[in-house]
PDB file of C-alpha atoms and ligand atoms in Angstrom:
ATOM      1  CA  UNK D   1     -45.691 118.893  70.216  1.00  0.00           C
ATOM      2  CA  UNK D   2     -43.981 121.417  72.441  1.00  0.00           C
ATOM      3  CA  UNK D   3     -40.979 120.774  74.850  1.00  0.00           C
ATOM      4  CA  UNK D   4     -43.584 120.812  77.624  1.00  0.00           C
ATOM      5  CA  UNK D   5     -45.988 118.062  76.166  1.00  0.00           C
ATOM      6  CA  UNK D   6     -45.746 114.317  76.531  1.00  0.00           C
ATOM      7  CA  UNK D   7     -46.376 111.901  74.055  1.00  0.00           C
ATOM      8  CA  UNK D   8     -49.574 111.008  76.051  1.00  0.00           C
ATOM      9  CA  UNK D   9     -50.674 114.523  75.388  1.00  0.00           C
ATOM     10  CA  UNK D  10     -50.383 115.439  79.375  1.00  0.00           C
ATOM     11  CA  UNK D  11     -48.384 118.440  79.730  1.00  0.00           C
ATOM     12  CA  UNK D  12     -45.008 117.938  81.823  1.00  0.00           C
ATOM     13  CA  UNK D  13     -45.565 118.274  85.494  1.00  0.00           C
ATOM     14  CA  UNK D  14     -42.596 120.684  85.951  1.00  0.00           C
ATOM     15  CA  UNK D  15     -44.174 123.071  83.430  1.00  0.00           C
ATOM     16  CA  UNK D  16     -47.610 122.804  85.205  1.00  0.00           C
ATOM     17  CA  UNK D  17     -45.898 123.540  88.491  1.00  0.00           C
ATOM     18  CA  UNK D  18     -44.124 126.634  87.049  1.00  0.00           C
ATOM     19  CA  UNK D  19     -47.271 127.924  85.762  1.00  0.00           C
ATOM     20  CA  UNK D  20     -49.153 127.427  89.125  1.00  0.00           C
ATOM     21  CA  UNK D  21     -46.380 128.854  90.921  1.00  0.00           C
ATOM     22  CA  UNK D  22     -46.301 132.031  88.985  1.00  0.00           C
ATOM     23  CA  UNK D  23     -50.026 132.255  89.532  1.00  0.00           C
ATOM     24  CA  UNK D  24     -49.196 132.005  93.264  1.00  0.00           C
ATOM     25  CA  UNK D  25     -46.441 134.701  92.964  1.00  0.00           C
ATOM     26  CA  UNK D  26     -48.871 137.043  91.594  1.00  0.00           C
ATOM     27  CA  UNK D  27     -51.253 136.357  94.146  1.00  0.00           C
ATOM     28  CA  UNK D  28     -48.788 136.591  97.047  1.00  0.00           C
ATOM     29  CA  UNK D  29     -47.584 140.095  95.464  1.00  0.00           C
ATOM     30  CA  UNK D  30     -51.453 141.224  95.455  1.00  0.00           C
ATOM     31  CA  UNK D  31     -51.832 140.174  98.984  1.00  0.00           C
ATOM     32  CA  UNK D  32     -48.879 142.234 100.128  1.00  0.00           C
ATOM     33  CA  UNK D  33     -50.119 145.420  98.271  1.00  0.00           C
ATOM     34  CA  UNK D  34     -53.698 145.025  99.712  1.00  0.00           C
ATOM     35  CA  UNK D  35     -52.126 144.455 103.357  1.00  0.00           C
ATOM     36  CA  UNK D  36     -50.056 147.657 102.737  1.00  0.00           C
ATOM     37  CA  UNK D  37     -52.956 149.728 101.735  1.00  0.00           C
ATOM     38  CA  UNK D  38     -54.885 148.230 104.584  1.00  0.00           C
ATOM     39  CA  UNK D  39     -52.119 149.311 107.051  1.00  0.00           C
ATOM     40  CA  UNK D  40     -51.882 152.714 105.439  1.00  0.00           C
ATOM     41  CA  UNK D  41     -55.690 153.314 106.566  1.00  0.00           C
ATOM     42  CA  UNK D  42     -55.413 151.729 109.832  1.00  0.00           C
ATOM     43  CA  UNK D  43     -52.603 154.126 110.530  1.00  0.00           C
ATOM     44  CA  UNK D  44     -54.851 156.903 109.854  1.00  0.00           C
ATOM     45  CA  UNK D  45     -57.352 155.441 112.176  1.00  0.00           C
ATOM     46  CA  UNK D  46     -54.624 155.124 114.998  1.00  0.00           C
ATOM     47  CA  UNK D  47     -53.581 158.884 114.715  1.00  0.00           C
ATOM     48  CA  UNK D  48     -57.412 159.810 114.811  1.00  0.00           C
ATOM     49  CA  UNK D  49     -58.115 157.785 117.696  1.00  0.00           C
ATOM     50  CA  UNK D  50     -54.953 159.085 119.780  1.00  0.00           C
ATOM     51  CA  UNK D  51     -55.974 162.740 118.777  1.00  0.00           C
ATOM     52  CA  UNK D  52     -59.326 162.311 119.990  1.00  0.00           C
ATOM     53  CA  UNK D  53     -58.304 160.143 123.162  1.00  0.00           C
ATOM     54  CA  UNK D  54     -60.374 156.892 121.873  1.00  0.00           C
ATOM     55  CA  UNK D  55     -58.906 153.446 122.894  1.00  0.00           C
ATOM     56  CA  UNK D  56     -56.716 151.778 120.331  1.00  0.00           C
ATOM     57  CA  UNK D  57     -58.918 148.515 120.063  1.00  0.00           C
ATOM     58  CA  UNK D  58     -62.526 148.527 119.509  1.00  0.00           C
ATOM     59  CA  UNK D  59     -63.701 144.761 120.379  1.00  0.00           C
ATOM     60  CA  UNK D  60     -67.349 145.333 118.979  1.00  0.00           C
ATOM     61  CA  UNK D  61     -66.040 146.502 115.647  1.00  0.00           C
ATOM     62  CA  UNK D  62     -63.435 143.387 115.808  1.00  0.00           C
ATOM     63  CA  UNK D  63     -66.342 141.254 116.397  1.00  0.00           C
ATOM     64  CA  UNK D  64     -68.442 142.748 113.485  1.00  0.00           C
ATOM     65  CA  UNK D  65     -65.404 142.466 111.183  1.00  0.00           C
ATOM     66  CA  UNK D  66     -64.721 138.520 112.163  1.00  0.00           C
ATOM     67  CA  UNK D  67     -68.373 137.750 111.597  1.00  0.00           C
ATOM     68  CA  UNK D  68     -68.526 139.477 108.283  1.00  0.00           C
ATOM     69  CA  UNK D  69     -65.088 137.789 107.330  1.00  0.00           C
ATOM     70  CA  UNK D  70     -66.471 134.324 108.125  1.00  0.00           C
ATOM     71  CA  UNK D  71     -69.711 134.844 106.036  1.00  0.00           C
ATOM     72  CA  UNK D  72     -67.596 135.950 103.214  1.00  0.00           C
ATOM     73  CA  UNK D  73     -65.042 132.987 103.773  1.00  0.00           C
ATOM     74  CA  UNK D  74     -67.974 130.623 103.684  1.00  0.00           C
ATOM     75  CA  UNK D  75     -69.239 131.992 100.367  1.00  0.00           C
ATOM     76  CA  UNK D  76     -65.767 131.796  98.915  1.00  0.00           C
ATOM     77  CA  UNK D  77     -65.122 128.254 100.168  1.00  0.00           C
ATOM     78  CA  UNK D  78     -62.385 129.375 102.336  1.00  0.00           C
ATOM     79  CA  UNK D  79     -62.043 127.607 105.743  1.00  0.00           C
ATOM     80  CA  UNK D  80     -63.772 130.356 107.965  1.00  0.00           C
ATOM     81  CA  UNK D  81     -61.771 129.372 110.992  1.00  0.00           C
ATOM     82  CA  UNK D  82     -58.711 130.166 109.156  1.00  0.00           C
ATOM     83  CA  UNK D  83     -60.169 133.529 107.955  1.00  0.00           C
ATOM     84  CA  UNK D  84     -60.944 134.331 111.479  1.00  0.00           C
ATOM     85  CA  UNK D  85     -57.352 133.323 112.497  1.00  0.00           C
ATOM     86  CA  UNK D  86     -55.849 135.493 109.834  1.00  0.00           C
ATOM     87  CA  UNK D  87     -57.899 138.720 110.653  1.00  0.00           C
ATOM     88  CA  UNK D  88     -57.561 138.280 114.277  1.00  0.00           C
ATOM     89  CA  UNK D  89     -53.487 138.124 113.598  1.00  0.00           C
ATOM     90  CA  UNK D  90     -53.795 141.476 111.451  1.00  0.00           C
ATOM     91  CA  UNK D  91     -56.010 143.182 114.080  1.00  0.00           C
ATOM     92  CA  UNK D  92     -53.623 142.347 116.890  1.00  0.00           C
ATOM     93  CA  UNK D  93     -50.735 143.953 114.893  1.00  0.00           C
ATOM     94  CA  UNK D  94     -53.136 146.894 114.214  1.00  0.00           C
ATOM     95  CA  UNK D  95     -53.858 147.529 117.784  1.00  0.00           C
ATOM     96  CA  UNK D  96     -50.098 147.258 118.649  1.00  0.00           C
ATOM     97  CA  UNK D  97     -49.536 149.872 116.224  1.00  0.00           C
ATOM     98  CA  UNK D  98     -52.242 152.098 117.475  1.00  0.00           C
ATOM     99  CA  UNK D  99     -51.131 151.595 121.182  1.00  0.00           C
ATOM    100  CA  UNK D 100     -47.876 152.838 119.769  1.00  0.00           C
ATOM    101  CA  UNK D 101     -49.181 155.737 118.079  1.00  0.00           C
ATOM    102  CA  UNK D 102     -51.268 156.729 121.445  1.00  0.00           C
ATOM    103  CA  UNK D 103     -47.946 156.614 123.433  1.00  0.00           C
ATOM    104  CA  UNK D 104     -46.066 158.802 121.124  1.00  0.00           C
ATOM    105  CA  UNK D 105     -48.782 161.367 120.772  1.00  0.00           C
ATOM    106  CA  UNK D 106     -49.380 161.457 124.631  1.00  0.00           C
ATOM    107  CA  UNK D 107     -45.542 161.649 125.595  1.00  0.00           C
TER     108      UNK D 107
HETATM  109  C1  LIG B   1     -58.851 149.843 112.464  1.00  0.00           C
HETATM  110  C2  LIG B   1     -59.437 149.881 113.841  1.00  0.00           C
HETATM  111  O1  LIG B   1     -58.781 149.539 114.960  1.00  0.00           O
HETATM  112  C3  LIG B   1     -58.619 148.150 115.543  1.00  0.00           C
HETATM  113  C4  LIG B   1     -58.352 147.361 114.228  1.00  0.00           C
HETATM  114  C5  LIG B   1     -59.239 146.753 113.736  1.00  0.00           C
HETATM  115  C6  LIG B   1     -59.024 146.086 112.444  1.00  0.00           C
HETATM  116  O2  LIG B   1     -57.891 146.152 112.106  1.00  0.00           O
HETATM  117  O3  LIG B   1     -59.883 145.940 111.472  1.00  0.00           O
HETATM  118  C7  LIG B   1     -60.664 146.943 114.130  1.00  0.00           C
HETATM  119  C8  LIG B   1     -60.956 147.302 115.350  1.00  0.00           C
HETATM  120  C9  LIG B   1     -60.023 147.938 116.314  1.00  0.00           C
HETATM  121  O4  LIG B   1     -59.917 147.032 117.416  1.00  0.00           O
HETATM  122  C10 LIG B   1     -60.744 150.431 113.986  1.00  0.00           C
HETATM  123  O5  LIG B   1     -61.139 150.736 115.226  1.00  0.00           O
HETATM  124  O6  LIG B   1     -61.500 150.597 112.884  1.00  0.00           O
END
C-alpha cells in the first residue's frame, strides 16, 4: 500500500486531485501555446489586409468559422454555445488587432 492509498483500496482524494490538476495545468499550457500560434498567424493576416486595403473583419469567414467550430464541438461533446462564445471572444480580439494594424499602416 502506498501513502496515497486508503485501506479500502481507494486512492486518497488529495492525490487524485493533484494528478487531475497536473493534467489541467498541462492542457492550459497547451491552450496558451496554441493561442499564441494562432495570434501570430492572425497578425500576418492583419498586415496583409492593411497592405492591400482589405477590411479588418470578414463577417462571412467568421460565420463559416463559427459553424465549423460548432460542428466540431458537437463531435467532441463540448457545449457548442460555449464554443461559439469562445471563438467570438478570440475573433473580437483579432479584429481589434487588425484595426490597430490598419491605423498604424495608414498613418
Ligand atoms: C483572421 C482573419 O480576420 C478576422 C478574424 C477571424 C478569426 O480570428 O478567425 C476571422 C475573420 C476575420 O474577421 C481572417 O480574415 O481570416
